[in-house]
Amino acid sequence: MGTHPLGLSIRNISKKYANGVQALHNVTLNVPPGMYGLLGPNGAGKSTLMRTLATLQEPDEGQVFLGDIDVINQKDAVRQTLGYLPQEFGVYPKASAEELLDYFAVLKGLTQRAERRATTEALLRQTNLWDKRKQKLGGYSGGMRQRFGVAVALLGNPKLLIVDEPTAGLDPAERVRFLNLLSELGENSVVILSTHIVEDVSELCTNMAIINQGRILLEAQPLAAVASLRGRIWRQLTDKQALPALEQEHHVISAKLLSGRTLVHVHSPDRPGPRFEPVEPDLEDVYFSAMTGCFAPANQQPNQEE
Ligand code: ADP
């Protein structure tokens, strides 16, 4: 994948915090326009990378370019075209959505009243909050608050939209609504969605990276990554006590409870034994294969400095 002229190019970013935690190790990613998923467990370094892209903190090393804007050295230029939805979107509980969005629009430089009204109305409709626009934000549900956050983030038509763990606190119905909203964005702008939820990425993203302990384990198109695992994932339904022995013998990528039993997925080029049956792989198998160090498709170079 080459660098797209309107995409985001992240080059060799490293970050160590003052407490000695190396949150990012030499991270390099090419992010084209459209929905991009950054997938990894808690503590992987996702927020550190998102805050760096959002110009809220500096890396120790490396470069980031949005088109030809140097993100680290031209912060004002980035901020004019950036939308950022942090993990916890704090709101003023006593303001209504309409009032607060109007206020943020003024801060974004929309000083003409008629233009501002048209913009805020369009955004409140797009995020499905128009009917609730007069309601105080303190009474909004988690999902409504996140959608309001998207409306704020979209002010000024950003070319780069950063959405950090947006579905973490949402119930299933709110999550679906929120993902549907995000799916309508993209296309012309770079939308980076950081998440620890595999389904967020499989449902939405055309490109993705998997990050763990500050390192990129895989950068791929989800469909291609899933296809490359075909014929290599095997399952066995077993008892919990049998798990340690299976782990000794096989490359177990995941084990989860299913109706009181344990469903084990194993990565293997051939059938690992008579009690295994083949599985049609999904993105979760890609994720766990990468996390357990057995995802190495021929055309992917894991990006590590050692
Ligand atoms: P994620 O968003 O994937 O959960 P983070 O970027 O928040 O990961 O954290 C990556 C690592 O850096 C974790 O070990 C975390 O404890 C540490 N970390 C994050 N922010 C700070 C900070 N401000 N100071 C020190 N350590 C931090």
Coordinates of C-alpha atoms in Angstrom, one line a residue, residues 132-291:
K132 CA -33.8 15.8 21.2
R133 CA -32.0 19.1 20.5
K134 CA -33.8 21.1 23.2
Q135 CA -33.2 18.4 25.9
K136 CA -30.4 19.0 28.4
L137 CA -27.3 17.0 27.8
G138 CA -27.2 15.8 31.4
G139 CA -30.3 13.7 30.6
Y140 CA -28.7 12.1 27.4
S141 CA -27.9 8.4 27.3
G142 CA -24.3 7.2 26.7
G143 CA -25.2 6.6 23.0
M144 CA -26.8 10.0 22.6
R145 CA -23.7 11.7 24.2
Q146 CA -21.4 9.8 21.8
R147 CA -23.5 10.8 18.8
F148 CA -23.5 14.4 20.1
G149 CA -19.7 14.1 20.2
V150 CA -19.7 13.1 16.6
A151 CA -21.7 16.2 15.7
V152 CA -19.1 18.3 17.5
A153 CA -16.2 16.5 15.8
L154 CA -17.8 16.9 12.4
L155 CA -18.0 20.7 12.7
G156 CA -15.9 22.3 9.9
N157 CA -15.9 19.2 7.7
P158 CA -12.7 17.6 9.0
K159 CA -10.4 15.7 6.6
L160 CA -9.2 13.7 9.6
L161 CA -11.6 12.3 12.1
I162 CA -10.3 10.5 15.2
V163 CA -12.7 8.4 17.2
D164 CA -11.1 6.8 20.3
E165 CA -12.9 3.7 21.7
P166 CA -16.4 5.1 21.0
T167 CA -18.5 2.0 21.6
A168 CA -16.9 1.0 24.9
G169 CA -19.7 2.1 27.2
L170 CA -22.7 1.6 24.8
D171 CA -25.4 -1.0 25.0
P172 CA -25.9 -3.2 22.0
A173 CA -28.6 -1.1 20.4
E174 CA -26.8 2.2 20.9
R175 CA -23.7 0.6 19.5
V176 CA -25.4 -0.4 16.3
R177 CA -26.8 3.1 15.8
F178 CA -23.4 4.6 16.5
L179 CA -21.7 2.3 14.0
N180 CA -24.3 3.1 11.4
L181 CA -23.6 6.8 11.9
L182 CA -19.9 6.3 11.4
S183 CA -20.4 4.1 8.3
E184 CA -22.0 7.1 6.6
L185 CA -18.8 9.1 7.1
G186 CA -15.5 8.2 5.5
E187 CA -15.1 8.0 1.7
N188 CA -13.5 11.5 1.4
S189 CA -11.9 11.9 4.8
V190 CA -9.7 9.7 6.9
V191 CA -11.6 8.2 9.8
I192 CA -9.6 6.4 12.4
L193 CA -11.6 4.3 14.9
S194 CA -9.7 2.9 17.8
T195 CA -11.3 0.0 19.6
H196 CA -10.7 -3.3 21.5
I197 CA -13.9 -4.7 20.0
V198 CA -13.2 -6.9 16.9
E199 CA -16.8 -6.5 15.6
D200 CA -16.4 -2.7 15.4
V201 CA -13.7 -3.2 12.8
S202 CA -15.2 -6.2 10.9
E203 CA -18.5 -4.3 10.5
L204 CA -17.1 -1.0 9.4
C205 CA -13.5 -0.8 8.3
T206 CA -11.9 -1.3 4.9
N207 CA -8.4 -1.2 6.3
M208 CA -7.1 -1.9 9.7
A209 CA -4.1 -2.4 12.0
I210 CA -3.6 -4.6 15.0
I211 CA -1.5 -3.1 17.8
N212 CA -0.3 -4.7 21.0
Q213 CA 2.3 -3.4 23.6
G214 CA 3.0 -0.4 21.4
R215 CA 3.9 -2.4 18.3
I216 CA 1.9 -3.0 15.1
L217 CA 1.4 -6.7 14.6
L218 CA -0.5 -6.5 11.4
E219 CA -1.6 -4.0 8.9
A220 CA -4.2 -5.4 6.4
Q221 CA -7.5 -5.3 4.8
P222 CA -9.8 -7.2 7.1
L223 CA -11.4 -9.3 4.2
A224 CA -8.0 -10.2 2.8
A225 CA -6.6 -11.1 6.2
V226 CA -9.6 -13.4 6.9
A227 CA -9.2 -15.0 3.5
S228 CA -5.5 -15.7 4.1
L229 CA -6.4 -17.8 7.2
R230 CA -8.8 -20.1 5.3
G231 CA -7.9 -23.8 6.0
R232 CA -5.7 -22.9 9.0
I233 CA -8.2 -22.5 11.8
W234 CA -9.6 -25.6 13.6
R235 CA -12.0 -25.9 16.5
Q236 CA -12.6 -28.4 19.3
L237 CA -15.3 -28.3 21.9
T238 CA -13.8 -29.6 25.1
D239 CA -13.7 -29.3 28.9
K240 CA -11.8 -26.6 30.7
Q241 CA -9.5 -29.2 32.3
A242 CA -8.3 -30.3 28.8
L243 CA -7.1 -26.9 27.9
P244 CA -3.6 -26.9 29.4
A245 CA -2.8 -30.1 27.5
L246 CA -4.1 -28.7 24.2
E247 CA -2.1 -25.5 24.8
Q248 CA 1.1 -27.6 25.2
E249 CA 0.5 -29.5 22.0
H250 CA -1.1 -27.0 19.7
H251 CA -1.0 -23.3 18.8
V252 CA -4.2 -22.4 20.6
I253 CA -5.3 -18.9 19.5
S254 CA -8.4 -18.6 21.6
A255 CA -10.5 -20.5 24.2
K256 CA -13.9 -19.3 25.2
L257 CA -16.9 -20.6 27.1
L258 CA -19.8 -21.9 25.0
S259 CA -22.8 -23.2 26.9
G260 CA -20.6 -24.3 29.8
R261 CA -18.0 -26.0 27.7
T262 CA -14.8 -24.6 26.2
L263 CA -14.5 -23.8 22.5
V264 CA -10.9 -23.9 21.5
H265 CA -9.5 -22.5 18.2
V266 CA -6.2 -23.7 17.0
H267 CA -4.0 -22.3 14.2
S268 CA -2.4 -25.0 12.1
P269 CA -1.7 -25.5 8.4
D270 CA -3.0 -29.1 8.7
R271 CA -5.7 -30.8 10.7
P272 CA -4.2 -31.0 14.2
G273 CA -6.0 -34.2 15.2
P274 CA -9.1 -36.3 14.7
R275 CA -11.2 -34.3 17.3
F276 CA -10.7 -31.1 15.5
E277 CA -13.0 -29.8 12.8
P278 CA -12.3 -27.0 10.3
V279 CA -13.6 -23.5 10.9
E280 CA -14.5 -20.7 8.4
P281 CA -12.2 -18.0 9.9
D282 CA -13.4 -14.6 10.9
L283 CA -11.7 -11.4 12.0
E284 CA -11.5 -12.6 15.6
D285 CA -9.3 -15.5 14.4
V286 CA -7.1 -12.9 12.6
Y287 CA -6.9 -10.9 15.8
F288 CA -6.0 -13.8 18.1
S289 CA -3.6 -15.2 15.5
A290 CA -1.8 -11.9 15.4
M291 CA -1.9 -11.5 19.2

